[in-house]
Amino acid sequence: MQVHTRDQEFLDAARGEAAAGLAEGGIPIGCVIVHDGRIIGRGHNRRVQQGSVIRHGEMDAFEHAGRQPAAVYRQCTLYTTLSPCAMCSGAIVLYGIPRVVIGEHRSFLGEEDWLRGRGVELVVMDDPACIELMARFMREQPALWHEDIGEP
């Protein structure tokens, strides 16, 4: 795990996306995709806002990054406030994202072992602001949280 100079800056941008999702009445998980030091896609969980089953933060960021040559995605870093679920991890591998920076994985431990097993470099920042954002949301909206992660 190697932290790069601008990792916190881009994680902060992802956390800004998470805050935007919360302000819209959604689930506070945000993501940005960075290529060559520039954000090419940003998004946040919009499942509630759009009545969507797939609009997680990472999927929203991919949608906003749009159609890119495979060579571009293979040079990107994806920043997400929360450990990626199976669906989002699949997209990361499908598009060849080589590096993922995760704000926290205390609230939810996604498919990190699976990603590592496919050669994806993971950096877990254990960011206090990401941890607090999710902890507060889980306390205040437990039913919505359980719905998002597929628990009864």
GROMACS .gro file of C-alpha atoms in nm:
model
  152
    1MET     CA    1   0.000   0.000   0.000
    2GLN     CA    2   0.153   0.325  -0.111
    3VAL     CA    3  -0.014   0.659  -0.036
    4HIS     CA    4   0.047   0.914  -0.310
    5THR     CA    5   0.079   1.288  -0.265
    6ARG     CA    6  -0.270   1.380  -0.388
    7ASP     CA    7  -0.463   1.084  -0.245
    8GLN     CA    8  -0.617   1.287   0.037
    9GLU     CA    9  -0.720   1.564  -0.203
   10PHE     CA   10  -0.906   1.320  -0.429
   11LEU     CA   11  -1.054   1.130  -0.134
   12ASP     CA   12  -1.185   1.466  -0.009
   13ALA     CA   13  -1.351   1.515  -0.349
   14ALA     CA   14  -1.515   1.173  -0.315
   15ARG     CA   15  -1.631   1.266   0.036
   16GLY     CA   16  -1.780   1.584  -0.110
   17GLU     CA   17  -1.980   1.363  -0.344
   18ALA     CA   18  -2.094   1.154  -0.046
   19ALA     CA   19  -2.209   1.469   0.133
   20ALA     CA   20  -2.402   1.575  -0.179
   21GLY     CA   21  -2.579   1.240  -0.184
   22LEU     CA   22  -2.673   1.274   0.182
   23ALA     CA   23  -2.804   1.626   0.121
   24GLU     CA   24  -3.028   1.485  -0.155
   25GLY     CA   25  -3.176   1.234   0.090
   26GLY     CA   26  -2.960   0.946  -0.030
   27ILE     CA   27  -2.685   0.723   0.102
   28PRO     CA   28  -2.356   0.907   0.169
   29ILE     CA   29  -2.110   0.714  -0.047
   30GLY     CA   30  -1.906   0.906  -0.303
   31CYS     CA   31  -1.647   0.833  -0.566
   32VAL     CA   32  -1.416   1.003  -0.814
   33ILE     CA   33  -1.214   0.849  -1.095
   34VAL     CA   34  -0.882   1.020  -1.165
   35HIS     CA   35  -0.671   1.001  -1.479
   36ASP     CA   36  -0.338   1.180  -1.507
   37GLY     CA   37  -0.409   1.402  -1.206
   38ARG     CA   38  -0.755   1.509  -1.326
   39ILE     CA   39  -1.099   1.391  -1.218
   40ILE     CA   40  -1.270   1.239  -1.522
   41GLY     CA   41  -1.574   1.101  -1.341
   42ARG     CA   42  -1.747   1.179  -1.016
   43GLY     CA   43  -2.055   1.038  -0.857
   44HIS     CA   44  -2.243   0.940  -0.546
   45ASN     CA   45  -2.492   0.677  -0.446
   46ARG     CA   46  -2.821   0.773  -0.615
   47ARG     CA   47  -3.024   0.461  -0.544
   48VAL     CA   48  -3.283   0.654  -0.343
   49GLN     CA   49  -3.290   0.964  -0.561
   50GLN     CA   50  -3.329   0.771  -0.888
   51GLY     CA   51  -3.507   0.461  -0.759
   52SER     CA   52  -3.214   0.265  -0.898
   53VAL     CA   53  -3.085  -0.074  -0.800
   54ILE     CA   54  -2.736  -0.015  -0.947
   55ARG     CA   55  -2.651   0.354  -0.895
   56HIS     CA   56  -2.386   0.308  -0.626
   57GLY     CA   57  -2.124   0.581  -0.595
   58GLU     CA   58  -1.870   0.395  -0.806
   59MET     CA   59  -2.122   0.307  -1.076
   60ASP     CA   60  -2.237   0.670  -1.087
   61ALA     CA   61  -1.877   0.786  -1.126
   62PHE     CA   62  -1.823   0.538  -1.411
   63GLU     CA   63  -2.141   0.665  -1.576
   64HIS     CA   64  -2.020   1.024  -1.551
   65ALA     CA   65  -1.671   0.934  -1.673
   66GLY     CA   66  -1.843   0.797  -1.979
   67ARG     CA   67  -1.708   0.592  -2.258
   68GLN     CA   68  -1.330   0.596  -2.237
   69PRO     CA   69  -1.068   0.393  -2.422
   70ALA     CA   70  -0.954   0.092  -2.220
   71ALA     CA   71  -0.608   0.247  -2.207
   72VAL     CA   72  -0.746   0.544  -2.012
   73TYR     CA   73  -0.922   0.334  -1.748
   74ARG     CA   74  -0.607   0.122  -1.710
   75GLN     CA   75  -0.422   0.435  -1.598
   76CYS     CA   76  -0.682   0.557  -1.349
   77THR     CA   77  -0.715   0.555  -0.973
   78LEU     CA   78  -1.063   0.521  -0.829
   79TYR     CA   79  -1.129   0.695  -0.495
   80THR     CA   80  -1.428   0.578  -0.295
   81THR     CA   81  -1.542   0.668   0.054
   82LEU     CA   82  -1.641   0.309   0.136
   83SER     CA   83  -1.505  -0.035   0.049
   84PRO     CA   84  -1.652  -0.141  -0.288
   85CYS     CA   85  -1.930  -0.402  -0.300
   86ALA     CA   86  -1.928  -0.701  -0.536
   87MET     CA   87  -2.102  -0.510  -0.817
   88CYS     CA   88  -1.868  -0.213  -0.804
   89SER     CA   89  -1.563  -0.436  -0.765
   90GLY     CA   90  -1.670  -0.619  -1.080
   91ALA     CA   91  -1.679  -0.290  -1.272
   92ILE     CA   92  -1.335  -0.196  -1.137
   93VAL     CA   93  -1.190  -0.524  -1.267
   94LEU     CA   94  -1.391  -0.513  -1.592
   95TYR     CA   95  -1.248  -0.174  -1.684
   96GLY     CA   96  -0.899  -0.252  -1.559
   97ILE     CA   97  -0.869   0.012  -1.287
   98PRO     CA   98  -0.530  -0.075  -1.134
   99ARG     CA   99  -0.554   0.123  -0.808
  100VAL     CA  100  -0.836   0.195  -0.563
  101VAL     CA  101  -0.814   0.429  -0.264
  102ILE     CA  102  -1.075   0.352   0.002
  103GLY     CA  103  -1.183   0.603   0.265
  104GLU     CA  104  -1.289   0.338   0.517
  105HIS     CA  105  -1.391  -0.024   0.551
  106ARG     CA  106  -1.512  -0.041   0.910
  107SER     CA  107  -1.877   0.013   0.816
  108PHE     CA  108  -1.869  -0.234   0.529
  109LEU     CA  109  -1.591  -0.462   0.410
  110GLY     CA  110  -1.644  -0.511   0.042
  111GLU     CA  111  -1.461  -0.736  -0.201
  112GLU     CA  112  -1.111  -0.623  -0.108
  113ASP     CA  113  -0.955  -0.971  -0.106
  114TRP     CA  114  -1.115  -1.046  -0.443
  115LEU     CA  115  -0.979  -0.719  -0.589
  116ARG     CA  116  -0.630  -0.786  -0.454
  117GLY     CA  117  -0.647  -1.135  -0.600
  118ARG     CA  118  -0.701  -0.978  -0.941
  119GLY     CA  119  -0.400  -0.750  -0.908
  120VAL     CA  120  -0.574  -0.430  -0.798
  121GLU     CA  121  -0.366  -0.220  -0.559
  122LEU     CA  122  -0.578  -0.110  -0.263
  123VAL     CA  123  -0.500   0.174  -0.025
  124VAL     CA  124  -0.726   0.198   0.280
  125MET     CA  125  -0.696   0.548   0.423
  126ASP     CA  126  -0.902   0.484   0.738
  127ASP     CA  127  -1.017   0.844   0.702
  128PRO     CA  128  -1.184   0.980   1.019
  129ALA     CA  129  -1.429   1.198   0.824
  130CYS     CA  130  -1.543   0.903   0.609
  131ILE     CA  131  -1.579   0.685   0.919
  132GLU     CA  132  -1.789   0.946   1.101
  133LEU     CA  133  -2.007   1.018   0.798
  134MET     CA  134  -2.105   0.651   0.762
  135ALA     CA  135  -2.138   0.589   1.137
  136ARG     CA  136  -2.378   0.883   1.170
  137PHE     CA  137  -2.579   0.771   0.867
  138MET     CA  138  -2.603   0.413   0.994
  139ARG     CA  139  -2.729   0.540   1.334
  140GLU     CA  140  -2.981   0.779   1.181
  141GLN     CA  141  -3.101   0.568   0.884
  142PRO     CA  142  -3.051   0.199   0.973
  143ALA     CA  143  -3.334   0.073   0.749
  144LEU     CA  144  -3.199   0.257   0.444
  145TRP     CA  145  -2.846   0.134   0.517
  146HIS     CA  146  -2.960  -0.228   0.541
  147GLU     CA  147  -3.156  -0.192   0.218
  148ASP     CA  148  -2.847  -0.058   0.039
  149ILE     CA  149  -2.627  -0.350   0.142
  150GLY     CA  150  -2.898  -0.608   0.079
  151GLU     CA  151  -2.970  -0.709   0.437
  152PRO     CA  152  -3.320  -0.772   0.575
   0.00000   0.00000   0.00000
